[in-house]
């Protein structure tokens, strides 16, 4: 029997899953369409080689470079086709204006008040909304192109160790150049140096932020069209396929590992080098803008910026591990993941800092230090959860966990092809407290870099609410999937680790 070590839980940091927040907010009732090649799910450490039977629609796709991709005879969805398509279309049409409204409410005379924005829209209707939507400009286009080109060059040219991702269902194993930390440091040092030497003032980015988001929204939409066409005409590998439905193919994507040439991986660029890098760049931008405006940086902004930078630093330190997660090894390159990384991450994830620019809060040394230390502790625990799990997997369950031999369950399961495999399930350390305990420090870290804004308005906490809904929903779906996969072994696992997320409560 083949032994496989499976990560049952979500990674410590993922790139945004747009549909889940709108699932609850818009009551659309649709999960994202999941796609599988030749009846098999994408194989990677966090998920089994068997498709989820309970929460994932199944689209069996057949195709390669040499044969036309065809749709399977039967397409199954969790909900009715009407609800499924209505949900996807809602996300395609509502997510871009939401980003614009978020920026407008936080940075203009609306003063961060949702009620003021609602009153404005109620009084002025559609025309009022169109009037507040900033138009893409040449300057915003130039800023985005220069930034994107700079990050693309760093991705290609900086040295780094070659690492490999998981083997795909069609037998492909992608390779990557692990130079994320170097690219991150070069980016931040260059950005600050351009400001300090008077070559480029980052406040220009903030002053034209609405135009930049608009340009990103439209430009990313066009980029997703490019990915759709490329997936049909020139897929980079056999890990590609079509459902036969243009909406699903555009929304969910055609290719698992799209590349330009042999070395430029598109998903690494969109998810890591553009999306996550922009989180750090914009955090610095907001801090510099407040300094330029007020001659000083409030302690609330310092706490917010520092915690977010530590968090993003952790991501790039762990970037090679991220390439084994669902975002890269399972989710295809379509609107769902790429638009989210190119637009949603720079706007929503950075929104607490965006709010603090014009709403500085003097926390005082004692409170600021308390929030900062608490945030650092949460980020460390989140990191240590992942480290503990990765070390357990790397040593085939022989590593020490909190100084002791790990408690574990050796489970077996049967794949779709009838092959019996085995997995080790860790039931001690952080993973003995709850099945998804690492979500707790993840959420608390986001809370601690947001709470310096205090509680005058709800909107700065949108990202925290987004994260809670997303992770609680994912925890339930992970449990459903593993219950279907492991059967009696999963029941034994739940008997040992009784709580889903919060020890003693839930």
CSV table of C-alpha atoms in Angstrom, one decimal:
chain,number,residue,atom,x,y,z
A,1,UNK,CA,0.0,0.0,0.0
A,2,UNK,CA,1.2,3.5,-0.8
A,3,UNK,CA,1.6,5.8,2.2
A,4,UNK,CA,0.5,9.4,1.7
A,5,UNK,CA,0.6,12.2,4.3
A,6,UNK,CA,-2.3,14.5,4.0
A,7,UNK,CA,-2.8,18.0,5.3
A,8,UNK,CA,-6.4,18.0,6.5
A,9,UNK,CA,-6.6,21.7,7.2
A,10,UNK,CA,-6.4,25.0,5.4
A,11,UNK,CA,-3.0,26.6,5.0
A,12,UNK,CA,-2.0,29.4,7.3
A,13,UNK,CA,-2.4,31.9,4.6
A,14,UNK,CA,-4.4,31.5,1.5
A,15,UNK,CA,-5.3,33.8,-1.4
A,16,UNK,CA,-8.8,35.1,-1.3
A,17,UNK,CA,-11.8,32.9,-2.1
A,18,UNK,CA,-14.3,35.6,-3.2
A,19,UNK,CA,-17.3,33.4,-3.6
A,20,UNK,CA,-17.6,32.4,0.0
A,21,UNK,CA,-18.1,35.8,1.4
A,22,UNK,CA,-20.6,36.7,-1.2
A,23,UNK,CA,-22.3,33.4,-0.6
A,24,UNK,CA,-23.3,34.6,2.8
A,25,UNK,CA,-23.7,38.3,2.0
A,26,UNK,CA,-25.6,38.0,-1.2
A,27,UNK,CA,-27.4,34.7,-0.3
A,28,UNK,CA,-26.5,33.4,-3.7
A,29,UNK,CA,-26.2,29.8,-2.3
A,30,UNK,CA,-23.6,28.6,-4.7
A,31,UNK,CA,-20.2,27.0,-4.2
A,32,UNK,CA,-17.5,27.6,-6.8
A,33,UNK,CA,-17.5,25.1,-9.6
A,34,UNK,CA,-14.7,22.7,-9.0
A,35,UNK,CA,-13.2,21.0,-12.0
A,36,UNK,CA,-11.5,17.7,-12.3
A,37,UNK,CA,-9.5,16.2,-15.1
A,38,UNK,CA,-10.5,12.7,-16.3
A,39,UNK,CA,-12.6,12.2,-13.2
A,40,UNK,CA,-9.9,12.8,-10.7
A,41,UNK,CA,-9.2,15.7,-8.3
A,42,UNK,CA,-5.9,17.5,-8.5
A,43,UNK,CA,-3.5,15.7,-6.2
A,44,UNK,CA,-1.8,17.8,-3.6
A,45,UNK,CA,-0.9,17.5,0.1
A,46,UNK,CA,-4.0,19.2,1.5
A,47,UNK,CA,-6.7,17.2,-0.3
A,48,UNK,CA,-7.2,13.6,-1.1
A,49,UNK,CA,-7.0,12.2,-4.6
A,50,UNK,CA,-10.8,11.6,-4.5
A,51,UNK,CA,-13.1,14.5,-5.4
A,52,UNK,CA,-15.3,15.8,-2.6
A,53,UNK,CA,-18.6,14.0,-2.9
A,54,UNK,CA,-20.6,16.4,-0.6
A,55,UNK,CA,-19.8,20.0,-1.6
A,56,UNK,CA,-18.0,20.0,-5.0
A,57,UNK,CA,-19.8,19.9,-8.3
A,58,UNK,CA,-18.1,17.6,-10.7
A,59,UNK,CA,-17.0,18.5,-14.2
A,60,UNK,CA,-15.1,15.7,-15.9
A,61,UNK,CA,-12.9,17.3,-18.5
A,62,UNK,CA,-10.9,15.5,-21.1
A,63,UNK,CA,-8.3,17.3,-23.2
A,64,UNK,CA,-4.7,17.8,-24.1
A,65,UNK,CA,-2.6,19.8,-26.5
A,66,UNK,CA,-3.3,17.4,-29.3
A,67,UNK,CA,-7.0,16.7,-28.8
A,68,UNK,CA,-10.0,18.9,-28.5
A,69,UNK,CA,-11.4,19.3,-25.0
A,70,UNK,CA,-14.8,17.8,-24.7
A,71,UNK,CA,-17.5,18.0,-22.0
A,72,UNK,CA,-18.5,15.0,-20.1
A,73,UNK,CA,-22.0,13.6,-20.7
A,74,UNK,CA,-23.2,14.6,-17.3
A,75,UNK,CA,-22.4,17.7,-15.3
A,76,UNK,CA,-23.5,17.7,-11.6
A,77,UNK,CA,-23.8,20.8,-9.5
A,78,UNK,CA,-24.5,21.2,-5.8
A,79,UNK,CA,-27.5,23.6,-6.5
A,80,UNK,CA,-29.8,24.0,-9.5
A,81,UNK,CA,-28.2,25.3,-12.7
A,82,UNK,CA,-30.2,28.6,-12.3
A,83,UNK,CA,-28.8,29.2,-8.8
A,84,UNK,CA,-25.3,28.2,-9.9
A,85,UNK,CA,-25.1,30.5,-12.8
A,86,UNK,CA,-26.9,33.4,-11.0
A,87,UNK,CA,-24.3,33.2,-8.3
A,88,UNK,CA,-21.3,33.2,-10.6
A,89,UNK,CA,-22.8,36.1,-12.7
A,90,UNK,CA,-23.5,38.0,-9.4
A,91,UNK,CA,-19.8,37.7,-8.4
A,92,UNK,CA,-18.6,38.7,-11.8
A,93,UNK,CA,-20.7,41.8,-11.7
A,94,UNK,CA,-20.9,42.8,-8.0
A,95,UNK,CA,-17.3,42.3,-6.8
A,96,UNK,CA,-15.8,45.1,-9.0
A,97,UNK,CA,-18.3,47.8,-7.8
A,98,UNK,CA,-17.9,46.7,-4.2
A,99,UNK,CA,-14.2,47.4,-4.4
A,100,UNK,CA,-14.9,50.9,-5.7
A,101,UNK,CA,-17.5,51.5,-3.0
A,102,UNK,CA,-15.1,50.3,-0.3
A,103,UNK,CA,-12.4,52.8,-1.5
A,104,UNK,CA,-14.9,55.7,-1.9
A,105,UNK,CA,-16.4,55.2,1.6
A,106,UNK,CA,-13.1,55.0,3.4
A,107,UNK,CA,-11.2,57.8,1.6
A,108,UNK,CA,-13.7,60.6,0.8
A,109,UNK,CA,-16.2,62.7,2.6
A,110,UNK,CA,-18.1,59.6,3.5
A,111,UNK,CA,-15.6,59.4,6.4
A,112,UNK,CA,-15.8,55.6,6.5
A,113,UNK,CA,-19.5,55.6,7.1
A,114,UNK,CA,-21.6,52.9,5.3
A,115,UNK,CA,-24.8,54.9,6.1
A,116,UNK,CA,-23.5,58.0,4.5
A,117,UNK,CA,-22.6,56.1,1.3
A,118,UNK,CA,-26.0,54.4,1.4
A,119,UNK,CA,-27.8,57.8,1.7
A,120,UNK,CA,-25.8,59.1,-1.2
A,121,UNK,CA,-26.7,56.2,-3.4
A,122,UNK,CA,-30.3,56.3,-2.3
A,123,UNK,CA,-30.6,60.0,-3.2
A,124,UNK,CA,-28.6,59.9,-6.4
A,125,UNK,CA,-29.3,56.4,-7.8
A,126,UNK,CA,-27.4,54.8,-10.6
A,127,UNK,CA,-26.1,58.1,-12.0
A,128,UNK,CA,-24.7,59.0,-8.6
A,129,UNK,CA,-22.9,55.7,-8.5
A,130,UNK,CA,-21.5,56.2,-11.9
A,131,UNK,CA,-20.3,59.7,-11.0
A,132,UNK,CA,-18.3,58.4,-8.0
A,133,UNK,CA,-16.7,55.6,-10.0
A,134,UNK,CA,-13.2,56.9,-10.9
A,135,UNK,CA,-12.2,56.4,-14.5
A,136,UNK,CA,-9.0,54.6,-15.4
A,137,UNK,CA,-6.3,57.0,-16.3
A,138,UNK,CA,-3.0,57.0,-18.1
A,139,UNK,CA,-1.2,57.6,-14.8
A,140,UNK,CA,-2.9,54.7,-13.1
A,141,UNK,CA,-2.1,52.4,-16.1
A,142,UNK,CA,1.6,53.5,-16.0
A,143,UNK,CA,1.9,52.8,-12.2
A,144,UNK,CA,0.4,49.3,-12.6
A,145,UNK,CA,2.5,48.4,-15.7
A,146,UNK,CA,5.7,49.6,-14.1
A,147,UNK,CA,5.0,47.7,-10.9
A,148,UNK,CA,3.9,44.5,-12.7
A,149,UNK,CA,6.9,44.6,-15.0
A,150,UNK,CA,9.3,45.1,-12.1
A,151,UNK,CA,7.8,42.1,-10.2
A,152,UNK,CA,7.8,40.0,-13.3
A,153,UNK,CA,11.5,40.7,-13.8
A,154,UNK,CA,12.3,39.9,-10.2
A,155,UNK,CA,10.4,36.6,-10.5
A,156,UNK,CA,12.4,35.7,-13.6
A,157,UNK,CA,15.9,37.0,-12.8
A,158,UNK,CA,16.6,36.7,-9.1
A,159,UNK,CA,18.4,33.5,-8.2
A,160,UNK,CA,16.6,30.9,-6.2
A,161,UNK,CA,16.5,27.2,-5.4
A,162,UNK,CA,14.4,25.0,-7.8
A,163,UNK,CA,11.5,23.4,-5.9
A,164,UNK,CA,8.8,21.1,-7.2
A,165,UNK,CA,5.1,21.1,-6.7
A,166,UNK,CA,2.9,18.0,-6.3
A,167,UNK,CA,2.4,15.6,-9.2
A,168,UNK,CA,-0.8,16.5,-11.1
A,169,UNK,CA,-3.5,13.9,-12.2
A,170,UNK,CA,-2.0,13.9,-15.7
A,171,UNK,CA,1.5,13.2,-14.4
A,172,UNK,CA,2.9,16.7,-14.6
A,173,UNK,CA,5.1,18.1,-11.8
A,174,UNK,CA,5.6,21.8,-11.9
A,175,UNK,CA,8.8,23.4,-10.9
A,176,UNK,CA,9.4,26.9,-9.4
A,177,UNK,CA,12.2,29.2,-8.5
A,178,UNK,CA,12.0,29.9,-4.8
A,179,UNK,CA,13.1,33.6,-4.8
A,180,UNK,CA,10.1,35.1,-3.1
A,181,UNK,CA,12.0,36.4,0.0
A,182,UNK,CA,14.6,38.1,-2.2
A,183,UNK,CA,11.9,39.6,-4.4
A,184,UNK,CA,10.1,40.9,-1.3
A,185,UNK,CA,13.1,42.5,0.2
A,186,UNK,CA,14.2,44.1,-3.1
A,187,UNK,CA,10.7,45.4,-3.7
A,188,UNK,CA,10.4,47.1,-0.3
A,189,UNK,CA,13.9,48.5,-0.2
A,190,UNK,CA,13.5,49.9,-3.7
A,191,UNK,CA,10.1,51.4,-2.9
A,192,UNK,CA,11.4,53.2,0.2
A,193,UNK,CA,14.6,54.3,-1.5
A,194,UNK,CA,12.6,55.8,-4.4
A,195,UNK,CA,10.7,57.9,-1.8
A,196,UNK,CA,13.7,58.8,0.4
A,197,UNK,CA,15.8,60.0,-2.6
A,198,UNK,CA,12.9,62.0,-4.1
A,199,UNK,CA,12.5,59.9,-7.3
A,200,UNK,CA,8.9,58.8,-6.7
A,201,UNK,CA,6.5,59.8,-3.9
A,202,UNK,CA,4.3,56.9,-2.8
A,203,UNK,CA,1.6,59.4,-1.9
A,204,UNK,CA,0.8,59.5,-5.6
A,205,UNK,CA,-0.4,55.9,-5.3
A,206,UNK,CA,-2.8,56.8,-2.5
A,207,UNK,CA,-4.0,60.0,-4.2
A,208,UNK,CA,-4.9,58.0,-7.3
A,209,UNK,CA,-6.0,54.8,-5.6
A,210,UNK,CA,-9.5,54.9,-6.9
A,211,UNK,CA,-8.2,55.2,-10.5
A,212,UNK,CA,-5.7,52.4,-9.8
A,213,UNK,CA,-8.5,50.1,-8.5
A,214,UNK,CA,-10.7,50.9,-11.5
A,215,UNK,CA,-7.8,50.2,-13.9
A,216,UNK,CA,-7.0,47.0,-12.1
A,217,UNK,CA,-10.6,45.9,-12.2
A,218,UNK,CA,-10.9,46.4,-16.0
A,219,UNK,CA,-7.4,45.3,-16.8
A,220,UNK,CA,-7.7,42.1,-14.7
A,221,UNK,CA,-11.0,41.3,-16.4
A,222,UNK,CA,-9.2,41.6,-19.8
A,223,UNK,CA,-6.4,39.5,-18.4
A,224,UNK,CA,-8.9,36.8,-17.5
A,225,UNK,CA,-10.2,36.8,-21.1
A,226,UNK,CA,-6.6,36.3,-22.2
A,227,UNK,CA,-6.3,33.3,-19.9
A,228,UNK,CA,-9.6,31.9,-21.2
A,229,UNK,CA,-8.4,32.2,-24.8
A,230,UNK,CA,-5.0,30.8,-24.0
A,231,UNK,CA,-6.5,27.8,-22.2
A,232,UNK,CA,-8.4,27.0,-25.4
A,233,UNK,CA,-5.7,27.6,-28.0
A,234,UNK,CA,-2.4,27.2,-26.3
A,235,UNK,CA,-2.5,25.4,-22.9
A,236,UNK,CA,0.8,25.1,-21.1
A,237,UNK,CA,0.3,21.5,-20.1
A,238,UNK,CA,-2.2,18.7,-20.2
A,239,UNK,CA,-3.6,19.9,-16.9
A,240,UNK,CA,-6.2,21.9,-18.7
A,241,UNK,CA,-9.7,21.4,-19.9
A,242,UNK,CA,-13.2,22.9,-20.6
A,243,UNK,CA,-16.6,22.2,-19.2
A,244,UNK,CA,-18.1,23.3,-22.5
A,245,UNK,CA,-19.7,26.3,-20.7
A,246,UNK,CA,-18.2,29.7,-21.4
A,247,UNK,CA,-19.3,31.2,-18.1
A,248,UNK,CA,-17.8,28.3,-16.0
A,249,UNK,CA,-14.6,28.2,-18.0
A,250,UNK,CA,-14.1,32.0,-17.6
A,251,UNK,CA,-15.0,32.1,-14.0
A,252,UNK,CA,-13.2,29.0,-12.8
A,253,UNK,CA,-10.5,28.9,-15.4
A,254,UNK,CA,-9.1,26.5,-18.1
A,255,UNK,CA,-5.5,25.8,-17.0
A,256,UNK,CA,-4.1,24.5,-13.7
A,257,UNK,CA,-0.5,25.6,-14.4
A,258,UNK,CA,-0.6,28.4,-17.1
A,259,UNK,CA,2.8,29.7,-18.1
A,260,UNK,CA,4.3,32.1,-20.6
A,261,UNK,CA,7.3,30.3,-22.0
A,262,UNK,CA,8.9,27.7,-19.8
A,263,UNK,CA,9.7,29.6,-16.7
A,264,UNK,CA,7.2,32.4,-16.1
A,265,UNK,CA,4.4,30.9,-14.0
A,266,UNK,CA,1.3,33.0,-14.2
A,267,UNK,CA,-0.3,31.9,-11.0
A,268,UNK,CA,2.9,32.6,-9.0
A,269,UNK,CA,2.9,36.1,-10.5
A,270,UNK,CA,-0.8,36.9,-9.9
A,271,UNK,CA,-1.1,35.3,-6.4
A,272,UNK,CA,2.3,36.0,-4.9
A,273,UNK,CA,4.3,38.6,-6.7
A,274,UNK,CA,1.5,40.9,-7.6
A,275,UNK,CA,-1.3,40.2,-5.1
A,276,UNK,CA,0.6,39.5,-1.9
A,277,UNK,CA,3.4,41.9,-2.7
A,278,UNK,CA,0.9,44.7,-3.3
A,279,UNK,CA,-0.4,44.1,0.3
A,280,UNK,CA,3.0,45.0,1.7
A,281,UNK,CA,3.6,47.9,-0.8
A,282,UNK,CA,0.2,49.5,0.0
A,283,UNK,CA,0.7,49.0,3.7
A,284,UNK,CA,3.9,51.1,3.4
A,285,UNK,CA,2.1,53.6,1.1
A,286,UNK,CA,-0.6,54.3,3.7
A,287,UNK,CA,2.0,54.8,6.4
A,288,UNK,CA,4.0,57.2,4.2
A,289,UNK,CA,0.9,59.1,3.2
A,290,UNK,CA,-0.1,59.7,6.8
A,291,UNK,CA,3.5,60.9,7.5
A,292,UNK,CA,3.4,63.3,4.6
A,293,UNK,CA,0.0,64.7,5.6
A,294,UNK,CA,0.6,65.1,9.3
A,295,UNK,CA,4.4,65.2,9.8
A,296,UNK,CA,4.2,62.0,11.9
A,297,UNK,CA,2.8,58.5,11.9
A,298,UNK,CA,0.2,57.7,14.6
A,299,UNK,CA,1.0,54.7,16.8
A,300,UNK,CA,-2.2,53.1,15.5
A,301,UNK,CA,-0.9,53.2,11.9
A,302,UNK,CA,2.5,51.9,13.1
A,303,UNK,CA,0.9,48.9,14.8
A,304,UNK,CA,-1.3,48.2,11.7
A,305,UNK,CA,1.5,48.5,9.2
A,306,UNK,CA,4.1,46.5,11.2
A,307,UNK,CA,1.7,43.6,11.9
A,308,UNK,CA,0.7,43.4,8.2
A,309,UNK,CA,4.3,43.5,7.1
A,310,UNK,CA,5.3,40.7,9.5
A,311,UNK,CA,2.4,38.6,8.2
A,312,UNK,CA,3.3,39.1,4.6
A,313,UNK,CA,7.0,38.4,5.4
A,314,UNK,CA,5.8,35.1,6.9
A,315,UNK,CA,4.1,34.4,3.7
A,316,UNK,CA,7.1,34.9,1.5
A,317,UNK,CA,9.3,32.9,3.9
A,318,UNK,CA,6.8,30.1,3.5
A,319,UNK,CA,6.1,30.7,-0.2
A,320,UNK,CA,7.4,27.3,-1.4
A,321,UNK,CA,4.9,25.6,0.9
A,322,UNK,CA,2.2,27.8,-0.6
A,323,UNK,CA,2.8,26.2,-4.0
A,324,UNK,CA,1.5,22.9,-2.6
A,325,UNK,CA,-1.8,24.4,-1.4
A,326,UNK,CA,-5.2,24.5,-3.1
A,327,UNK,CA,-4.7,28.0,-4.6
A,328,UNK,CA,-1.9,26.7,-6.8
A,329,UNK,CA,-2.3,22.9,-7.0
A,330,UNK,CA,-6.1,22.8,-7.3
A,331,UNK,CA,-7.7,26.1,-8.3
A,332,UNK,CA,-7.5,26.9,-12.0
A,333,UNK,CA,-6.4,30.3,-13.4
A,334,UNK,CA,-9.7,32.1,-14.0
A,335,UNK,CA,-11.6,35.1,-12.7
A,336,UNK,CA,-12.2,33.3,-9.5
A,337,UNK,CA,-8.6,33.2,-8.4
A,338,UNK,CA,-6.8,35.7,-10.6
A,339,UNK,CA,-9.1,38.7,-10.4
A,340,UNK,CA,-9.3,38.1,-6.7
A,341,UNK,CA,-5.5,38.2,-6.3
A,342,UNK,CA,-5.0,41.2,-8.7
A,343,UNK,CA,-7.8,43.3,-7.3
A,344,UNK,CA,-9.5,41.9,-4.1
A,345,UNK,CA,-6.3,41.4,-2.2
A,346,UNK,CA,-4.8,44.9,-2.8
A,347,UNK,CA,-8.1,46.6,-1.9
A,348,UNK,CA,-9.9,44.5,0.8
A,349,UNK,CA,-6.9,43.0,2.6
A,350,UNK,CA,-5.2,46.4,3.0
A,351,UNK,CA,-8.5,48.3,3.9
A,352,UNK,CA,-7.8,48.8,7.6
A,353,UNK,CA,-4.6,50.8,6.7
A,354,UNK,CA,-6.5,52.6,4.0
A,355,UNK,CA,-9.0,53.8,6.7
A,356,UNK,CA,-6.3,54.8,9.2
A,357,UNK,CA,-4.7,57.3,6.7
A,358,UNK,CA,-7.4,59.9,7.4
A,359,UNK,CA,-8.5,58.6,10.8
A,360,UNK,CA,-5.3,58.5,12.9
A,361,UNK,CA,-5.9,57.2,16.4
A,362,UNK,CA,-3.5,57.9,19.4
A,363,UNK,CA,-3.5,54.6,21.3
A,364,UNK,CA,-0.9,55.4,23.8
A,365,UNK,CA,2.3,53.4,24.3
A,366,UNK,CA,0.8,50.8,26.7
A,367,UNK,CA,-2.2,49.9,24.5
A,368,UNK,CA,-0.2,50.1,21.3
A,369,UNK,CA,2.4,47.7,22.7
A,370,UNK,CA,-0.3,45.3,24.0
A,371,UNK,CA,-2.0,45.1,20.6
A,372,UNK,CA,1.3,44.7,18.8
A,373,UNK,CA,2.6,41.9,21.1
A,374,UNK,CA,-0.8,40.1,20.9
A,375,UNK,CA,-0.7,40.4,17.1
A,376,UNK,CA,2.9,39.1,16.9
A,377,UNK,CA,2.0,36.2,19.1
A,378,UNK,CA,-1.0,35.2,16.9
A,379,UNK,CA,1.2,35.4,13.8
A,380,UNK,CA,3.8,33.2,15.5
A,381,UNK,CA,1.3,30.6,16.6
A,382,UNK,CA,-0.2,30.5,13.1
A,383,UNK,CA,3.3,30.0,11.7
A,384,UNK,CA,4.1,27.3,14.3
A,385,UNK,CA,0.9,25.4,13.5
A,386,UNK,CA,2.1,25.1,9.9
A,387,UNK,CA,5.7,24.3,10.9
A,388,UNK,CA,4.5,21.6,13.2
A,389,UNK,CA,2.4,19.9,10.6
A,390,UNK,CA,5.0,20.2,7.8
A,391,UNK,CA,7.7,18.7,10.1
A,392,UNK,CA,5.4,15.8,11.0
A,393,UNK,CA,4.8,15.2,7.3
A,394,UNK,CA,8.5,15.6,6.3
A,395,UNK,CA,9.6,13.0,8.9
A,396,UNK,CA,6.8,10.5,8.2
A,397,UNK,CA,5.3,11.1,11.6
A,398,UNK,CA,8.6,10.6,13.5
A,399,UNK,CA,9.2,14.2,14.6
A,400,UNK,CA,8.7,15.4,18.2
A,401,UNK,CA,5.6,17.5,18.9
A,402,UNK,CA,6.0,19.7,21.9
A,403,UNK,CA,8.9,17.6,23.0
A,404,UNK,CA,7.1,14.3,22.8
A,405,UNK,CA,6.4,11.6,20.2
A,406,UNK,CA,3.3,12.6,18.2
A,407,UNK,CA,-0.1,11.1,18.7
A,408,UNK,CA,-1.4,10.0,15.4
A,409,UNK,CA,-3.9,7.8,13.5
A,410,UNK,CA,-2.9,5.7,10.6
A,411,UNK,CA,-5.9,5.8,8.3
A,412,UNK,CA,-6.5,4.0,5.0
A,413,UNK,CA,-8.8,5.0,2.2
A,414,UNK,CA,-9.7,3.9,-1.3
A,415,UNK,CA,-9.2,6.2,-4.3
A,416,UNK,CA,-11.6,6.6,-7.3
A,417,UNK,CA,-9.5,4.1,-9.2
A,418,UNK,CA,-9.8,1.5,-6.5
A,419,UNK,CA,-6.3,1.8,-5.1
A,420,UNK,CA,-5.8,1.6,-1.3
A,421,UNK,CA,-3.7,4.3,0.3
A,422,UNK,CA,-2.7,5.3,3.8
A,423,UNK,CA,-2.5,8.7,5.6
A,424,UNK,CA,-1.2,9.8,8.9
A,425,UNK,CA,-3.5,12.1,10.9
A,426,UNK,CA,-1.8,14.2,13.5
A,427,UNK,CA,-3.8,14.4,16.8
A,428,UNK,CA,-1.4,16.1,19.2
A,429,UNK,CA,0.3,19.5,19.5
A,430,UNK,CA,-1.7,22.4,18.0
A,431,UNK,CA,-3.6,19.8,16.0
A,432,UNK,CA,-4.8,18.1,19.1
A,433,UNK,CA,-6.6,21.2,20.4
A,434,UNK,CA,-9.0,21.4,17.5
A,435,UNK,CA,-9.1,20.1,13.9
A,436,UNK,CA,-8.7,23.6,12.5
A,437,UNK,CA,-7.2,25.4,15.5
A,438,UNK,CA,-4.8,27.4,13.3
A,439,UNK,CA,-7.8,29.4,12.1
A,440,UNK,CA,-8.0,31.0,15.6
A,441,UNK,CA,-4.7,32.8,15.5
A,442,UNK,CA,-5.3,33.6,11.8
A,443,UNK,CA,-8.5,35.5,12.6
A,444,UNK,CA,-7.1,37.1,15.8
A,445,UNK,CA,-4.0,38.4,13.9
A,446,UNK,CA,-6.4,40.1,11.4
A,447,UNK,CA,-8.4,41.5,14.3
A,448,UNK,CA,-5.2,42.9,16.0
A,449,UNK,CA,-4.0,44.8,12.9
A,450,UNK,CA,-7.5,46.2,12.5
A,451,UNK,CA,-8.4,47.1,16.1
A,452,UNK,CA,-6.1,50.2,16.1
A,453,UNK,CA,-8.9,51.8,14.1
A,454,UNK,CA,-11.1,51.4,17.2
A,455,UNK,CA,-14.8,51.0,16.7
A,456,UNK,CA,-16.2,54.3,15.3
A,457,UNK,CA,-17.1,52.5,12.0
A,458,UNK,CA,-17.9,49.0,10.9
A,459,UNK,CA,-16.2,49.0,7.5
A,460,UNK,CA,-12.5,48.6,8.7
A,461,UNK,CA,-13.6,45.3,10.1
A,462,UNK,CA,-15.0,44.0,6.8
A,463,UNK,CA,-11.9,41.9,6.2
A,464,UNK,CA,-12.1,40.3,9.7
A,465,UNK,CA,-15.8,39.4,9.1
A,466,UNK,CA,-14.8,38.1,5.6
A,467,UNK,CA,-12.1,35.9,7.1
A,468,UNK,CA,-14.4,34.5,9.9
A,469,UNK,CA,-17.1,33.5,7.4
A,470,UNK,CA,-14.6,32.1,4.9
A,471,UNK,CA,-12.7,30.0,7.5
A,472,UNK,CA,-15.7,28.6,9.4
A,473,UNK,CA,-17.3,27.6,6.1
A,474,UNK,CA,-14.0,26.0,4.9
A,475,UNK,CA,-13.7,24.1,8.2
A,476,UNK,CA,-17.1,22.6,7.7
A,477,UNK,CA,-16.4,21.6,4.1
A,478,UNK,CA,-13.1,20.1,5.0
A,479,UNK,CA,-14.7,18.0,7.7
A,480,UNK,CA,-17.4,16.9,5.3
A,481,UNK,CA,-14.8,15.9,2.7
A,482,UNK,CA,-12.7,14.0,5.2
A,483,UNK,CA,-15.7,12.2,6.6
A,484,UNK,CA,-16.6,11.0,3.2
A,485,UNK,CA,-13.0,10.0,2.5
A,486,UNK,CA,-11.9,8.3,5.7
A,487,UNK,CA,-15.1,6.9,7.1
A,488,UNK,CA,-14.5,5.1,10.4
A,489,UNK,CA,-11.0,6.6,10.7
A,490,UNK,CA,-12.5,10.1,10.6
A,491,UNK,CA,-14.9,9.2,13.4
A,492,UNK,CA,-12.0,8.0,15.4
A,493,UNK,CA,-10.1,11.2,14.6
A,494,UNK,CA,-13.1,13.3,15.7
A,495,UNK,CA,-13.3,11.3,18.9
A,496,UNK,CA,-9.7,12.2,19.7
A,497,UNK,CA,-10.0,15.8,18.5
A,498,UNK,CA,-13.5,16.7,19.4
A,499,UNK,CA,-13.6,20.4,18.5
A,500,UNK,CA,-13.7,21.8,15.0
A,501,UNK,CA,-12.0,25.3,15.5
A,502,UNK,CA,-12.3,26.7,19.0
A,503,UNK,CA,-11.2,24.3,21.8
A,504,UNK,CA,-14.0,23.7,24.3
A,505,UNK,CA,-16.5,25.7,22.3
A,506,UNK,CA,-16.9,24.8,18.7
